[in-house]
Every structure is written in structure tokens, then in C-alpha cells.
Short mmCIF file of C-alpha atoms and ligand atoms in Angstrom, two decimals:
data_model
loop_
_atom_site.label_atom_id
_atom_site.label_comp_id
_atom_site.label_asym_id
_atom_site.label_seq_id
_atom_site.Cartn_x
_atom_site.Cartn_y
_atom_site.Cartn_z
CA MET V 11 -19.99 29.98 88.89
CA THR V 12 -23.01 29.62 91.56
CA SER V 13 -24.92 26.91 88.92
CA GLU V 14 -26.09 23.88 90.90
CA ARG V 15 -23.43 21.94 89.21
CA THR V 16 -20.87 24.06 91.38
CA ARG V 17 -22.70 23.83 94.73
CA GLN V 18 -22.97 19.72 93.95
CA ARG V 19 -18.98 19.72 93.94
CA LEU V 20 -18.67 21.41 97.57
CA VAL V 21 -21.21 18.76 98.97
CA GLN V 22 -19.32 16.05 97.24
CA ARG V 23 -16.06 17.33 98.51
CA LEU V 24 -17.74 18.22 101.94
CA GLN V 25 -18.71 13.91 101.53
CA GLU V 26 -15.26 13.02 100.47
CA SER V 27 -13.75 14.86 103.71
CA GLY V 28 -16.16 12.63 105.88
CA ILE V 29 -19.88 14.77 106.10
CA SER V 30 -21.84 11.69 106.16
CA ASN V 31 -25.36 13.15 107.36
CA PRO V 32 -27.70 13.69 104.78
CA MET V 33 -29.64 16.26 105.88
CA VAL V 34 -26.28 18.39 106.65
CA LEU V 35 -25.33 17.96 103.28
CA ALA V 36 -28.92 19.06 101.78
CA ALA V 37 -28.61 22.05 103.71
CA VAL V 38 -25.42 23.32 102.51
CA ALA V 39 -26.26 22.10 99.12
CA ALA V 40 -29.40 24.50 99.28
CA THR V 41 -27.56 27.57 100.57
CA PRO V 42 -26.56 29.99 98.38
CA ARG V 43 -23.08 30.64 100.24
CA HIS V 44 -22.33 33.24 97.05
CA ILE V 45 -24.76 35.37 98.68
CA PHE V 46 -23.02 35.81 101.76
CA VAL V 47 -19.49 37.32 100.65
CA ASP V 48 -18.75 40.49 98.63
CA GLU V 49 -19.33 40.00 95.18
CA ALA V 50 -15.63 40.55 94.32
CA LEU V 51 -15.73 37.10 95.98
CA ALA V 52 -18.42 35.19 94.50
CA HIS V 53 -16.36 33.22 92.34
CA ARG V 54 -14.60 31.35 94.93
CA ALA V 55 -17.79 30.96 96.96
CA TYR V 56 -18.01 27.12 96.64
CA GLU V 57 -14.59 26.30 97.41
CA ASP V 58 -13.60 24.69 100.76
CA THR V 59 -12.44 28.00 102.33
CA ALA V 60 -12.76 30.53 104.36
CA LEU V 61 -13.14 34.24 102.78
CA PRO V 62 -13.14 37.72 104.43
CA ILE V 63 -16.15 39.48 105.35
CA GLY V 64 -14.64 42.91 106.40
CA ARG V 65 -13.76 44.29 109.84
CA GLY V 66 -10.96 41.59 109.94
CA GLN V 67 -13.65 38.93 110.31
CA THR V 68 -14.65 35.66 107.91
CA ILE V 69 -17.14 33.72 106.72
CA SER V 70 -16.04 29.78 107.93
CA GLN V 71 -14.85 27.38 105.80
CA PRO V 72 -18.16 25.37 104.89
CA PHE V 73 -16.27 21.61 105.98
CA ILE V 74 -16.11 23.57 109.66
CA VAL V 75 -19.82 24.85 108.88
CA ALA V 76 -21.10 21.09 108.01
CA ARG V 77 -18.98 19.46 110.72
CA MET V 78 -20.33 21.54 113.76
CA THR V 79 -23.78 21.18 112.59
CA GLU V 80 -23.15 17.42 112.52
CA LEU V 81 -21.81 17.36 115.71
CA MET V 82 -24.65 19.32 116.56
CA LEU V 83 -27.30 16.78 115.46
CA ASP V 84 -25.52 13.62 116.22
CA ALA V 85 -27.69 13.20 119.80
CA GLY V 86 -30.88 13.56 117.41
CA PRO V 87 -33.12 16.23 116.54
CA VAL V 88 -32.38 19.83 117.57
CA LYS V 89 -35.08 22.51 118.45
CA LYS V 90 -33.62 25.50 119.87
CA VAL V 91 -30.23 26.59 119.31
CA LEU V 92 -27.91 29.29 120.69
CA GLU V 93 -25.46 31.03 118.14
CA ILE V 94 -22.17 33.03 119.27
CA GLY V 95 -20.70 34.84 116.39
CA THR V 96 -23.33 35.60 113.47
CA GLY V 97 -20.40 37.30 111.37
CA CYS V 98 -22.41 37.50 107.56
CA GLY V 99 -24.45 35.00 108.55
CA TYR V 100 -23.98 31.88 106.65
CA GLN V 101 -23.72 29.15 109.27
CA THR V 102 -27.15 30.81 110.87
CA ALA V 103 -28.67 30.09 107.23
CA VAL V 104 -27.48 26.17 107.29
CA LEU V 105 -28.82 25.84 110.78
CA SER V 106 -32.21 27.66 109.64
CA GLN V 107 -32.87 24.71 108.20
CA LEU V 108 -32.70 21.87 110.43
CA VAL V 109 -34.01 23.21 113.38
CA ASP V 110 -36.77 25.19 114.98
CA GLU V 111 -35.39 28.18 116.67
CA ILE V 112 -31.77 30.19 116.23
CA TYR V 113 -30.84 32.70 118.81
CA THR V 114 -27.81 34.34 117.38
CA ILE V 115 -25.57 36.93 118.72
CA GLU V 116 -22.90 38.80 116.78
CA ARG V 117 -20.60 41.46 118.38
CA ILE V 118 -20.14 44.16 115.44
CA GLY V 119 -23.22 46.47 114.79
CA ALA V 120 -22.56 46.54 110.81
CA LEU V 121 -21.99 42.71 110.36
CA GLN V 122 -25.10 42.15 111.99
CA ASP V 123 -27.26 44.32 110.22
CA GLN V 124 -26.11 43.02 106.69
CA ALA V 125 -26.48 39.51 108.15
CA LYS V 126 -30.25 40.18 109.32
CA GLU V 127 -31.00 41.56 106.00
CA ARG V 128 -29.50 39.22 104.06
CA LEU V 129 -31.43 36.37 105.67
CA GLN V 130 -34.68 38.57 105.77
CA SER V 131 -34.68 38.84 102.27
CA MET V 132 -34.07 35.04 101.64
CA GLY V 133 -36.84 34.47 103.65
CA VAL V 134 -35.31 32.36 106.43
CA GLU V 135 -37.83 31.82 109.64
CA GLY V 136 -37.19 31.25 113.32
CA VAL V 137 -34.21 33.35 113.71
CA TYR V 138 -33.81 36.07 116.52
CA PHE V 139 -30.78 38.41 116.12
CA ARG V 140 -28.87 40.65 119.10
CA HIS V 141 -26.40 42.77 118.72
CA GLY V 142 -24.60 42.23 122.14
CA ASP V 143 -21.45 40.30 124.01
CA GLY V 144 -21.54 36.53 123.43
CA PHE V 145 -19.64 35.90 126.28
CA GLN V 146 -22.76 36.28 128.02
CA GLY V 147 -25.32 34.41 125.97
CA TRP V 148 -28.97 35.27 126.14
CA LYS V 149 -30.13 34.46 129.35
CA GLU V 150 -34.08 35.44 128.88
CA HIS V 151 -34.31 32.38 126.02
CA ALA V 152 -32.24 29.89 128.06
CA PRO V 153 -31.87 27.06 128.31
CA PHE V 154 -30.58 25.97 124.77
CA ASP V 155 -30.73 22.28 123.37
CA ALA V 156 -27.91 23.05 121.87
CA ILE V 157 -25.04 26.10 121.43
CA ILE V 158 -22.60 26.81 118.54
CA VAL V 159 -19.95 29.28 118.93
CA THR V 160 -17.75 30.45 115.51
CA ALA V 161 -15.21 32.59 117.26
CA ALA V 162 -12.61 30.92 120.02
CA PRO V 163 -12.11 32.29 123.54
CA MET V 164 -9.52 30.97 125.67
CA ALA V 165 -11.99 28.91 127.55
CA VAL V 166 -15.60 27.93 127.55
CA PRO V 167 -17.40 30.79 129.32
CA GLN V 168 -19.40 29.74 132.03
CA ALA V 169 -22.37 31.71 131.31
CA LEU V 170 -22.98 29.65 128.16
CA PHE V 171 -22.46 26.06 129.68
CA ASP V 172 -24.79 27.50 132.35
CA GLN V 173 -27.42 27.98 129.32
CA LEU V 174 -27.27 24.50 128.19
CA ALA V 175 -30.33 22.42 128.83
CA GLU V 176 -29.08 19.00 130.34
CA GLY V 177 -28.43 16.54 128.28
CA GLY V 178 -27.53 19.63 125.34
CA ARG V 179 -24.44 20.13 123.70
CA MET V 180 -21.89 22.83 123.03
CA ILE V 181 -19.37 22.89 119.46
CA ILE V 182 -16.57 25.39 120.55
CA PRO V 183 -13.50 26.14 119.38
CA VAL V 184 -10.76 26.73 122.37
CA GLY V 185 -7.28 28.18 122.45
CA GLN V 186 -4.83 30.96 121.65
CA HIS V 187 -6.16 33.26 119.43
CA SER V 188 -3.23 33.24 117.00
CA GLY V 189 -2.82 29.55 116.60
CA VAL V 190 -4.65 26.41 115.89
CA GLN V 191 -7.48 25.87 118.31
CA ASP V 192 -9.48 22.39 119.92
CA LEU V 193 -13.32 22.42 118.44
CA MET V 194 -14.68 20.65 121.29
CA LEU V 195 -18.01 19.18 122.00
CA VAL V 196 -19.09 20.11 125.58
CA GLU V 197 -22.16 17.92 126.75
CA LYS V 198 -24.13 18.33 129.98
CA ARG V 199 -24.94 15.43 132.16
CA ASN V 200 -26.35 15.17 135.29
CA GLY V 201 -25.50 18.92 135.49
CA GLN V 202 -21.47 18.09 134.86
CA LYS V 203 -19.46 19.28 131.82
CA GLN V 204 -18.36 16.28 129.30
CA VAL V 205 -15.88 17.17 127.07
CA ALA V 206 -14.25 15.62 123.88
CA MET V 207 -11.66 17.00 121.32
CA MET V 208 -12.81 16.59 117.89
CA ASP V 209 -10.74 18.65 115.84
CA LYS V 210 -8.04 21.41 115.22
CA VAL V 211 -9.54 24.52 113.62
CA ARG V 212 -8.59 27.82 113.41
CA PHE V 213 -11.06 30.73 114.15
CA VAL V 214 -10.94 34.35 114.68
CA PRO V 215 -10.96 35.39 118.34
CA LEU V 216 -14.17 36.00 120.50
CA GLN V 217 -13.66 39.35 121.86
CA ALA V 218 -15.92 41.05 124.30
CA GLY V 219 -18.44 43.49 122.74
CA PRO V 220 -20.45 44.97 121.59
CA VAL V 221 -18.84 47.75 119.07
CA GLU V 222 -20.67 49.56 116.11
N1 LIG Q 27 -20.60 32.39 111.40
C1 LIG Q 27 -20.31 32.94 110.82
C2 LIG Q 27 -18.40 32.94 110.95
C3 LIG Q 27 -18.75 34.46 111.77
S1 LIG Q 27 -16.87 34.81 111.75
C4 LIG Q 27 -19.96 32.15 109.17
O1 LIG Q 27 -21.14 31.52 109.28
O2 LIG Q 27 -19.16 32.42 108.80
C5 LIG Q 27 -17.18 34.78 113.90
C6 LIG Q 27 -17.82 35.98 114.23
O3 LIG Q 27 -18.01 36.27 115.53
C7 LIG Q 27 -17.40 37.47 113.88
O4 LIG Q 27 -18.57 38.03 113.32
C8 LIG Q 27 -17.12 38.34 115.09
O5 LIG Q 27 -17.36 39.55 115.08
C9 LIG Q 27 -18.02 37.48 116.13
N2 LIG Q 27 -18.09 37.70 117.42
C10 LIG Q 27 -16.41 37.65 117.96
N3 LIG Q 27 -16.59 38.14 119.68
C11 LIG Q 27 -17.99 37.78 119.77
C12 LIG Q 27 -18.36 37.85 120.62
N4 LIG Q 27 -17.87 38.37 122.25
N5 LIG Q 27 -19.95 37.96 120.62
C13 LIG Q 27 -20.49 37.98 119.55
N6 LIG Q 27 -20.26 37.83 118.44
C14 LIG Q 27 -18.58 38.44 118.31
#
């Protein structure tokens, strides 16, 4: 159920859904998603679906992880990324194969501890963890070439836009917590916001934090 063939089927499905960047497809193929979910759900790890990870949170759908990563890379290589919402660390693991440094923030301490342990045991390098409030970003390490937000606020947080490098891009779901949100591509050009709506998505809410 966690075999090479099962993973290849997922990659094929992502391709059929419109993901075309070969580096992104290779990163998904190389990431053992079953390690990021509870053992009882491991048999569903290579389905293209979100799954519960405890504390009311989810592991994102592989298509969405691939889509956000592809959008991030569309304008060329990216070195330094800020990720908001580490969760189980799956998106972090995919990103780590494509960029040099990831600064990742999680609001729930218990989830962060698990993600950290998991990624470290996989030998993932260049990932820096913070238990904190993603609304604030991580000013000490700004500016970031890209910011990926994996929980939905009602509007683009200004602190995050401020920490985006000139020419950088943020991929962020924005909208009502209980409904469908817009996946937005926010670029910084001459210090100004340029916003494009990409997809309709469903994410858990971005909430003020941190909590244990
Ligand atoms: N990136 C994950 C998906 C995480 S789900 C994956 O690859 O599967 C969204 C995560 O965002 C949850 O773990 C939630 O606790 C976290 N979150 C919500 N609000 C946050 C905030 N203000 N700061 C940091 N993390 C937050």
C-alpha cells in the first residue's frame, strides 16, 4: 500500500489534474506521505485527499500541495521560503526538495513537535521551526522569496506581505472559514500588491496563536 507503484499512481493522478512541473511531480513521488498520517490512515495516504491529523487539523490534499508548490516555482527558482501552518510537515517535506531554506511556523505546539521529529528523522535539512503565530510571520529572517500559507485568513495579513521580497510571491487561501476560499497568488512588484485568483479551495482557518 506504500509501494513505489502506489506513489506513481498518485503522481499520474496529479498530472491528469493539471500539475506539469517535473520537479514538483518528482518531489511528490519521493515523499513518503504515509509517514505523515496516523498508522490507521496509512492505507489512504496516497489517495488525493485531505486526511485528519488530530487537533481538528488536516494533512493537505496532494493536489493542493503540488499546485501551491508549482505556483511558487512558476517565476523561477526560489531559495528562501516562509511556510505558515507546518501541520504534520508534509508540505514542508515536499518544499525541502526544491528550495534551500524553509522557515516554518505552527501554532499548535504538539503538532509542531511531531512534525519536527518526523522531518529530522527523515534527514530533511534546511528547515527552521517556530512555535508561534503565523499572522506575524518571522521578521528576523525576512525578506522571503516566497511565502506559502496553508490555513485561511479572512484577508492577506499585512505583516506577511511586508516580509515578502521585491519580486517575491505569496500563495495563500483567503476567505470564510466554513466555506470555499480563493487560492490567491500575491506578488510584490515595486512594493505593490498584485493579486490573482487561482482556484477555489478549502483550508482550515488561520487562527491567532500560539497554543500548546
Ligand atoms: N501544511 C500542512 C497542512 C497544515 S493544516 C500539510 O502539509 O499538510 C494547517 C495548519 O495551520 C494547522 O496545523 C494549524 O494548526 C496551523 N495554523 C493555523 N493558524 C495558524 C497560525 N496563526 N500560525 C501558524 N500555524 C497556524
